[in-house]
Amino acid sequence: MDAADMGPDLAQVLITEEQIAQRLDEMAARIDADYEGRDLLLVGVLKGAVYVMADLSRRLHRSAPMDWMAVSSYGSGTKSSGVVRILKDLDTDLTGRHVLIVEDIIDSGLTLSWLVGNLSSRGAASVEIAALLRKPEAAKVEVDVKYVGFDIPTEFVVGYGLDYAEEYRNLSFIGTLRPEVYGG
Ligand code: PRP
């Protein structure tokens, strides 16, 4: 789905498909270098991370197994609460593994903060984060993110995995919606 397919719902293209691809190239090169000689387990967080995982992992010049978690934060609408419930857990034993969490976005940081603690407590050798997007001004907790694609303003964004009410995940770029779309 591209900008033309969005019709009037699209307010602005924030990050183009080409910019995403270029940044993922750079992130993958750093991950390749940093994890050279070490095992690496990619952990994606459903559903938003599907596109980042697919495109980032394919850029690595090594084999990297992946596993998936689905979590839900008890919060209303677009707000995280920090209380996280596991909807789908990993199939993989993390003991001694070098884990790289792959995420689409860090907003308040509450989900990732909880996740890093949770995965670390399972005996992982290391737990790091790769996130395509980060909203620095929305941070409620400090999260140490090793690989960040783009810092963006505190705006509601969709596309490339990010949804509004489950819509627009399959947009090829990151964009903003006209406020009318979500009753703003
Ligand atoms: C998004 C995103 C992170 C979380 C970030 O997931 O993928 O997991 O919110 O928010 P936070 O930093 O404020 O905790 P969401 O709950 O929207 O689920 P989804 O990936 O299925 O869309």
XYZ file of N, CA and C and ligand atoms in Angstrom:
574
model
N 0.849 -1.188 0.000
C 0.000 0.000 0.000
C 0.889 1.244 0.000
N 0.634 2.172 -0.927
C 1.467 3.375 -0.969
C 0.631 4.632 -0.753
N 1.272 5.783 -0.895
C 0.608 7.045 -0.564
C -0.680 7.234 -1.369
N -0.633 6.864 -2.637
C -1.809 7.051 -3.487
C -2.983 6.212 -2.985
N -2.675 5.040 -2.431
C -3.727 4.160 -1.937
C -4.381 4.687 -0.659
N -3.703 5.592 0.009
C -4.213 6.141 1.267
C -5.307 7.178 1.048
N -5.308 7.760 -0.139
C -6.291 8.801 -0.407
C -6.178 9.936 0.594
N -7.304 10.485 1.010
C -7.290 11.652 1.897
C -6.936 11.316 3.349
N -6.832 10.044 3.698
C -6.532 9.684 5.095
C -5.113 10.078 5.500
N -4.230 10.192 4.521
C -2.822 10.482 4.812
C -2.602 11.976 5.038
N -1.935 12.303 6.151
C -1.580 13.706 6.377
C -0.204 13.994 5.813
N 0.765 13.145 6.169
C 2.154 13.439 5.803
C 2.970 12.147 5.723
N 3.886 12.112 4.774
C 4.866 11.023 4.752
C 6.015 11.455 5.658
N 6.259 10.685 6.703
C 7.300 11.065 7.670
C 8.636 10.445 7.280
N 8.610 9.158 6.939
C 9.827 8.451 6.551
C 9.504 7.575 5.342
N 10.248 7.776 4.277
C 9.943 7.054 3.040
C 10.466 5.623 3.093
N 9.958 4.825 2.174
C 10.391 3.436 2.042
C 11.904 3.374 1.810
N 12.417 4.299 0.996
C 13.854 4.318 0.691
C 14.672 4.673 1.931
N 14.190 5.626 2.712
C 14.900 5.993 3.947
C 14.920 4.823 4.931
N 13.808 4.113 5.022
C 13.760 2.935 5.912
C 14.789 1.908 5.453
N 14.806 1.639 4.151
C 15.721 0.624 3.607
C 17.179 0.998 3.881
N 17.500 2.254 3.671
C 18.881 2.708 3.875
C 19.287 2.586 5.340
N 18.381 2.952 6.217
C 18.688 2.895 7.659
C 18.814 1.442 8.123
N 17.965 0.569 7.583
C 18.059 -0.844 7.955
C 19.378 -1.447 7.491
N 19.878 -0.991 6.346
C 21.207 -1.422 5.875
C 22.260 -1.102 6.923
N 22.211 0.127 7.425
C 23.208 0.574 8.404
C 23.070 -0.194 9.717
N 21.830 -0.370 10.154
C 21.615 -1.105 11.412
C 22.096 -2.545 11.287
N 21.801 -3.178 10.168
C 22.201 -4.574 9.968
C 23.725 -4.707 9.959
N 24.396 -3.739 9.338
C 25.864 -3.789 9.285
C 26.454 -3.696 10.694
N 25.871 -2.847 11.514
C 26.349 -2.724 12.900
C 26.073 -3.990 13.688
N 24.903 -4.562 13.503
C 24.553 -5.803 14.217
C 25.499 -6.929 13.791
N 25.750 -7.035 12.491
C 26.704 -8.044 11.994
C 28.051 -7.902 12.698
N 28.529 -6.673 12.784
C 29.855 -6.438 13.386
C 29.832 -6.723 14.890
N 28.796 -6.238 15.562
C 28.740 -6.369 17.025
C 28.590 -7.814 17.488
N 27.894 -8.618 16.707
C 27.624 -9.999 17.135
C 28.527 -11.018 16.447
N 29.571 -10.530 15.807
C 30.480 -11.452 15.123
C 31.059 -12.459 16.121
N 30.982 -13.730 15.793
C 31.538 -14.765 16.661
C 30.640 -15.144 17.825
N 29.470 -14.518 17.926
C 28.530 -14.857 18.994
C 27.229 -15.353 18.386
N 26.536 -16.194 19.141
C 25.221 -16.598 18.647
C 24.286 -15.392 18.775
N 23.208 -15.413 18.067
C 22.269 -14.293 18.086
C 20.860 -14.839 17.913
N 19.992 -14.449 18.830
C 18.581 -14.820 18.705
C 17.760 -13.550 18.566
N 17.056 -13.420 17.461
C 16.187 -12.267 17.247
C 14.826 -12.560 17.855
N 14.334 -11.628 18.654
C 13.014 -11.787 19.260
C 12.123 -10.648 18.783
N 11.128 -10.990 17.998
C 10.203 -9.981 17.485
C 8.981 -9.881 18.378
N 8.458 -8.661 18.453
C 7.270 -8.430 19.271
C 6.094 -8.175 18.326
N 5.165 -9.111 18.327
C 3.996 -9.015 17.441
C 3.084 -7.874 17.886
N 2.358 -7.260 16.948
C 2.450 -7.575 15.539
C 3.317 -6.548 14.800
N 3.517 -5.406 15.413
C 4.141 -4.288 14.713
C 5.515 -4.574 14.148
N 6.254 -5.490 14.785
C 7.652 -5.704 14.400
C 7.824 -6.617 13.191
N 6.723 -7.110 12.643
C 6.819 -8.092 11.558
C 7.632 -7.565 10.371
N 7.360 -6.334 9.982
C 8.047 -5.788 8.802
C 9.519 -5.486 9.100
N 9.781 -4.912 10.266
C 11.169 -4.618 10.631
C 11.956 -5.923 10.727
N 11.372 -6.912 11.349
C 12.060 -8.202 11.485
C 12.382 -8.788 10.112
N 11.392 -8.795 9.234
C 11.582 -9.393 7.908
C 12.692 -8.668 7.143
N 12.679 -7.354 7.178
C 13.618 -6.588 6.366
C 14.987 -6.441 7.020
N 15.020 -6.355 8.348
C 16.310 -6.257 9.041
C 17.041 -7.605 9.009
N 16.330 -8.656 9.320
C 16.988 -9.974 9.411
C 17.542 -10.415 8.057
N 16.852 -10.043 6.992
C 17.336 -10.439 5.658
C 18.577 -9.684 5.227
N 18.866 -8.606 5.913
C 20.072 -7.825 5.590
C 21.295 -8.327 6.343
N 21.104 -9.207 7.313
C 22.245 -9.731 8.062
C 23.009 -10.729 7.202
N 24.342 -10.704 7.323
C 25.170 -11.646 6.563
C 25.535 -12.825 7.437
N 24.534 -13.391 8.084
C 24.725 -14.533 8.954
C 23.343 -15.150 9.173
N 23.344 -16.348 9.677
C 22.063 -16.933 10.048
C 21.692 -16.441 11.445
N 20.464 -16.072 11.611
C 20.016 -15.624 12.930
C 18.617 -16.189 13.179
N 18.516 -17.155 14.085
C 17.185 -17.683 14.401
C 16.283 -16.585 14.952
N 14.990 -16.752 14.774
C 14.071 -15.762 15.335
C 12.943 -16.444 16.085
N 12.441 -15.738 17.077
C 11.281 -16.202 17.822
C 10.386 -14.986 18.051
N 9.187 -15.237 18.481
C 8.197 -14.162 18.569
C 7.469 -14.165 19.899
N 7.148 -12.988 20.366
C 6.286 -12.835 21.528
C 5.126 -11.935 21.156
N 4.019 -12.157 21.791
C 2.916 -11.197 21.695
C 2.603 -10.743 23.104
N 2.589 -9.461 23.299
C 2.291 -8.918 24.618
C 1.184 -7.877 24.484
N 0.526 -7.668 25.578
C -0.525 -6.660 25.571
C -0.379 -5.834 26.826
N -0.371 -4.523 26.661
C -0.288 -3.705 27.862
C -1.706 -3.330 28.265
N -1.943 -3.386 29.551
C -3.250 -2.984 30.048
C -3.331 -1.478 29.971
N -3.960 -0.994 28.977
C -4.081 0.455 28.818
C -5.196 0.674 27.836
N -5.644 1.875 27.728
C -6.747 2.109 26.810
C -6.214 2.762 25.550
N -6.802 2.399 24.446
C -6.513 3.045 23.169
C -5.042 3.025 22.819
N -4.459 4.182 22.651
C -3.094 4.280 22.156
C -2.077 4.428 23.286
N -2.525 4.318 24.539
C -1.624 4.549 25.671
C -1.181 3.244 26.337
N 0.112 3.139 26.593
C 0.640 2.014 27.352
C 0.511 2.302 28.836
N 0.361 1.242 29.618
C 0.276 1.429 31.070
C 1.520 0.920 31.790
N 2.285 0.053 31.119
C 3.453 -0.521 31.776
C 3.160 -1.864 32.405
N 1.882 -2.185 32.563
C 1.513 -3.511 33.054
C 1.319 -4.388 31.830
N 2.168 -5.396 31.717
C 2.213 -6.154 30.469
C 1.765 -7.596 30.705
N 0.986 -8.074 29.796
C 0.487 -9.447 29.851
C 1.045 -10.193 28.631
N 1.545 -11.405 28.836
C 2.071 -12.186 27.716
C 0.926 -12.938 27.046
N 0.696 -12.657 25.771
C -0.352 -13.346 25.011
C 0.213 -14.553 24.288
N 1.459 -14.433 23.843
C 2.166 -15.568 23.227
C 3.599 -15.509 23.702
N 4.050 -16.593 24.302
C 5.412 -16.574 24.824
C 6.379 -17.174 23.793
N 7.675 -17.028 24.074
C 8.701 -17.596 23.205
C 8.664 -19.121 23.267
N 9.125 -19.742 22.193
C 9.299 -21.199 22.195
C 10.716 -21.563 22.621
N 11.594 -20.572 22.680
C 13.028 -20.802 22.844
C 13.475 -20.618 24.288
N 14.332 -21.526 24.757
C 14.984 -21.366 26.058
C 16.086 -20.322 25.899
N 16.040 -19.283 26.712
C 16.982 -18.167 26.536
C 18.296 -18.351 27.285
N 18.425 -19.412 28.026
C 19.629 -19.590 28.834
C 20.896 -19.462 27.989
N 21.717 -18.499 28.342
C 22.998 -18.322 27.660
C 22.916 -17.693 26.279
N 21.717 -17.295 25.865
C 21.559 -16.751 24.502
C 21.768 -15.237 24.477
N 22.294 -14.773 23.355
C 22.393 -13.333 23.121
C 21.127 -12.911 22.366
N 20.286 -12.170 23.058
C 18.956 -11.834 22.539
C 18.943 -10.401 22.002
N 18.422 -10.254 20.818
C 18.190 -8.914 20.277
C 16.689 -8.766 20.028
N 16.059 -7.915 20.833
C 14.628 -7.655 20.666
C 14.441 -6.722 19.475
N 13.565 -7.098 18.575
C 13.303 -6.287 17.383
C 11.914 -5.670 17.517
N 11.867 -4.353 17.488
C 10.605 -3.634 17.689
C 10.388 -2.601 16.596
N 9.140 -2.269 16.394
C 8.834 -1.198 15.447
C 8.997 0.170 16.104
N 8.504 0.295 17.338
C 8.517 1.641 17.945
C 8.641 1.583 19.459
N 9.364 2.538 19.996
C 9.402 2.764 21.437
C 8.741 4.094 21.693
N 7.665 4.035 22.429
C 6.863 5.226 22.685
C 7.140 5.667 24.120
N 6.351 5.192 25.071
C 6.624 5.512 26.480
C 7.852 4.752 26.986
N 8.168 3.643 26.324
C 9.278 2.792 26.763
C 8.853 1.719 27.755
N 7.586 1.766 28.164
C 7.131 0.862 29.226
C 7.134 -0.601 28.779
N 6.718 -0.854 27.570
C 6.689 -2.235 27.079
C 8.100 -2.816 27.017
N 9.007 -2.071 26.422
C 10.380 -2.564 26.253
C 11.108 -2.679 27.576
N 10.852 -1.760 28.459
C 11.474 -1.804 29.770
C 11.073 -3.096 30.487
N 9.802 -3.395 30.428
C 9.295 -4.630 31.048
C 9.887 -5.857 30.342
N 9.938 -5.793 29.015
C 10.395 -6.940 28.235
C 11.869 -7.256 28.487
N 12.678 -6.229 28.560
C 14.105 -6.448 28.819
C 14.280 -7.132 30.176
N 13.540 -6.666 31.171
C 13.607 -7.279 32.497
C 13.153 -8.728 32.469
N 12.065 -8.958 31.773
C 11.507 -10.306 31.695
C 12.468 -11.278 31.006
N 13.011 -10.871 29.861
C 13.893 -11.781 29.114
C 15.229 -11.963 29.832
N 15.713 -10.912 30.488
C 16.967 -11.023 31.240
C 16.817 -12.029 32.376
N 15.643 -12.041 32.995
C 15.424 -12.932 34.143
C 15.390 -14.404 33.733
N 15.341 -14.660 32.441
C 15.307 -16.054 31.969
C 16.708 -16.603 31.708
N 17.725 -15.851 32.078
C 19.087 -16.372 31.964
C 19.783 -16.075 30.651
N 19.262 -15.099 29.894
C 19.935 -14.717 28.645
C 21.315 -14.149 28.951
N 22.266 -14.402 28.061
C 23.623 -13.872 28.246
C 23.623 -12.363 28.046
N 22.798 -11.877 27.125
C 22.635 -10.439 26.927
C 21.272 -10.189 26.298
N 20.739 -9.012 26.566
C 19.467 -8.608 25.958
C 19.631 -7.173 25.465
N 19.533 -6.992 24.166
C 19.624 -5.658 23.575
C 18.381 -5.406 22.733
N 18.232 -4.154 22.302
C 17.032 -3.748 21.547
C 17.416 -3.103 20.215
N 16.717 -3.487 19.187
C 16.769 -2.770 17.906
C 15.357 -2.282 17.610
N 15.194 -0.976 17.494
C 13.866 -0.415 17.223
C 13.956 0.534 16.037
N 13.019 0.405 15.126
C 13.050 1.290 13.961
C 12.764 2.740 14.361
N 11.807 2.911 15.261
C 11.406 4.266 15.637
C 11.475 4.460 17.150
N 11.740 5.684 17.538
C 11.711 6.038 18.959
C 11.157 7.448 19.083
N 10.309 7.636 20.102
C 9.763 8.975 20.380
C 10.395 9.467 21.672
N 11.505 10.166 21.588
C 12.234 10.559 22.803
C 11.399 11.402 23.762
N 10.536 12.248 23.205
C 9.768 13.147 24.083
C 8.612 12.450 24.787
N 8.317 11.222 24.365
C 7.212 10.487 24.994
C 7.697 9.537 26.083
N 9.012 9.472 26.286
C 9.577 8.478 27.207
C 9.106 8.700 28.643
N 8.612 7.627 29.233
C 8.250 7.662 30.657
C 9.310 6.941 31.473
N 9.990 6.015 30.835
C 11.125 5.347 31.477
C 12.285 5.335 30.487
N 13.483 5.366 31.025
C 14.673 5.301 30.187
C 14.885 3.852 29.743
N 15.016 3.661 28.460
C 15.320 2.324 27.940
C 16.577 2.442 27.101
N 17.516 1.563 27.374
C 18.773 1.596 26.651
C 18.600 0.861 25.321
N 18.485 1.621 24.252
C 18.253 1.023 22.933
C 19.553 1.050 22.146
N 20.053 -0.131 21.819
C 21.361 -0.180 21.160
C 21.299 0.260 19.698
N 20.226 -0.112 19.025
C 20.104 0.221 17.597
C 18.774 0.946 17.363
N 18.848 2.207 16.986
C 17.638 2.999 16.721
C 17.652 3.424 15.261
N 16.517 3.263 14.613
C 16.421 3.717 13.236
C 16.267 5.234 13.174
N 15.168 5.723 13.711
C 14.860 7.153 13.629
C 14.218 7.633 14.925
N 14.650 8.775 15.393
C 13.922 9.478 16.450
C 12.873 10.356 15.777
N 11.651 10.233 16.264
C 10.551 10.985 15.641
C 9.809 11.811 16.701
N 9.075 12.822 16.261
C 8.281 13.611 17.211
C 7.146 12.778 17.813
N 6.571 13.269 18.878
C 5.460 12.564 19.529
C 4.179 12.785 18.736
N 4.095 12.061 17.646
C 2.920 12.120 16.787
C 2.447 10.705 16.564
N 1.177 10.535 16.309
C 0.663 9.199 16.039
C 1.036 8.809 14.606
N 1.795 7.723 14.479
C 2.275 7.318 13.160
C 1.753 5.930 12.788
N 1.615 5.724 11.501
C 1.161 4.433 10.990
C 2.068 3.982 9.837
N 1.941 2.705 9.514
C 2.653 2.154 8.372
C 3.849 1.329 8.771
N 4.305 0.508 7.839
C 5.461 -0.350 8.064
C 5.316 -1.119 9.388
N 4.131 -1.641 9.613
C 3.866 -2.441 10.813
C 3.025 -1.733 11.850
N 3.039 -0.417 11.820
C 2.298 0.344 12.835
C 0.857 0.560 12.383
N -0.049 0.364 13.310
C -1.459 0.405 12.935
C -2.215 1.539 13.607
N -3.356 1.837 13.024
C -4.409 2.531 13.765
C -5.628 1.610 13.710
N -6.055 1.103 14.867
C -7.176 0.157 14.935
C -6.995 -0.984 13.927
N -5.761 -1.504 13.877
C -5.373 -2.639 13.007
C -5.287 -2.282 11.523
N -5.568 -1.051 11.163
C -5.467 -0.651 9.756
C -4.091 -0.029 9.490
N -3.722 -0.009 8.236
C -2.543 0.708 7.702
C -1.191 0.062 8.025
N -1.184 -1.117 8.636
C 0.119 -1.752 8.913
C 0.882 -1.990 7.614
N 0.158 -2.307 6.538
C 0.794 -2.689 5.281
C 1.129 -1.510 4.375
N 1.157 -0.341 4.957
C 1.646 0.845 4.245
C 3.170 0.734 4.134
N 3.723 1.069 2.977
C 5.155 0.821 2.749
C 6.073 1.848 3.400
N 5.505 2.926 3.919
C 6.315 3.969 4.558
C 5.703 4.321 5.910
N 6.344 5.237 6.643
C 5.790 5.715 7.911
C 5.127 7.069 7.661
N 3.897 7.180 8.062
C 3.184 8.427 7.826
C 2.270 8.796 8.975
N 1.695 9.974 8.863
C 0.716 10.408 9.855
C -0.658 10.483 9.197
N -1.666 10.318 10.034
C -3.045 10.348 9.554
C -3.654 11.726 9.780
N -4.571 12.064 8.910
C -5.324 13.292 9.180
C -6.149 13.088 10.451
N -6.188 14.082 11.315
C -6.877 13.932 12.606
C -8.317 13.441 12.469
N -8.965 13.801 11.373
C -10.359 13.373 11.181
C -10.498 11.853 11.179
N -9.422 11.164 10.762
C -9.493 9.703 10.642
C -9.726 9.063 12.013
N -9.068 9.611 13.020
C -9.244 9.032 14.353
C -9.996 9.974 15.291
N -10.823 10.784 14.699
C -11.710 11.623 15.483
C -11.010 12.693 16.296
N -9.809 13.094 15.846
C -9.038 14.098 16.597
C -9.470 15.506 16.296
C 3.455 -0.999 20.163
C 4.907 -1.273 19.831
C 5.509 -1.567 21.175
C 4.705 -0.687 22.094
C 5.482 0.554 22.372
O 2.765 -2.192 20.208
O 5.051 -2.347 18.942
O 5.383 -2.915 21.522
O 3.495 -0.355 21.434
O 4.796 1.387 23.271
P 5.412 1.834 24.647
O 6.844 2.221 24.440
O 4.554 3.028 25.048
O 5.270 0.719 25.629
P 1.175 -2.293 20.329
O 0.796 -2.491 21.768
O 0.544 -1.140 19.610
O 0.868 -3.658 19.604
P 1.078 -4.069 18.049
O 2.557 -4.216 17.826
O 0.359 -5.368 17.905
O 0.490 -2.972 17.197
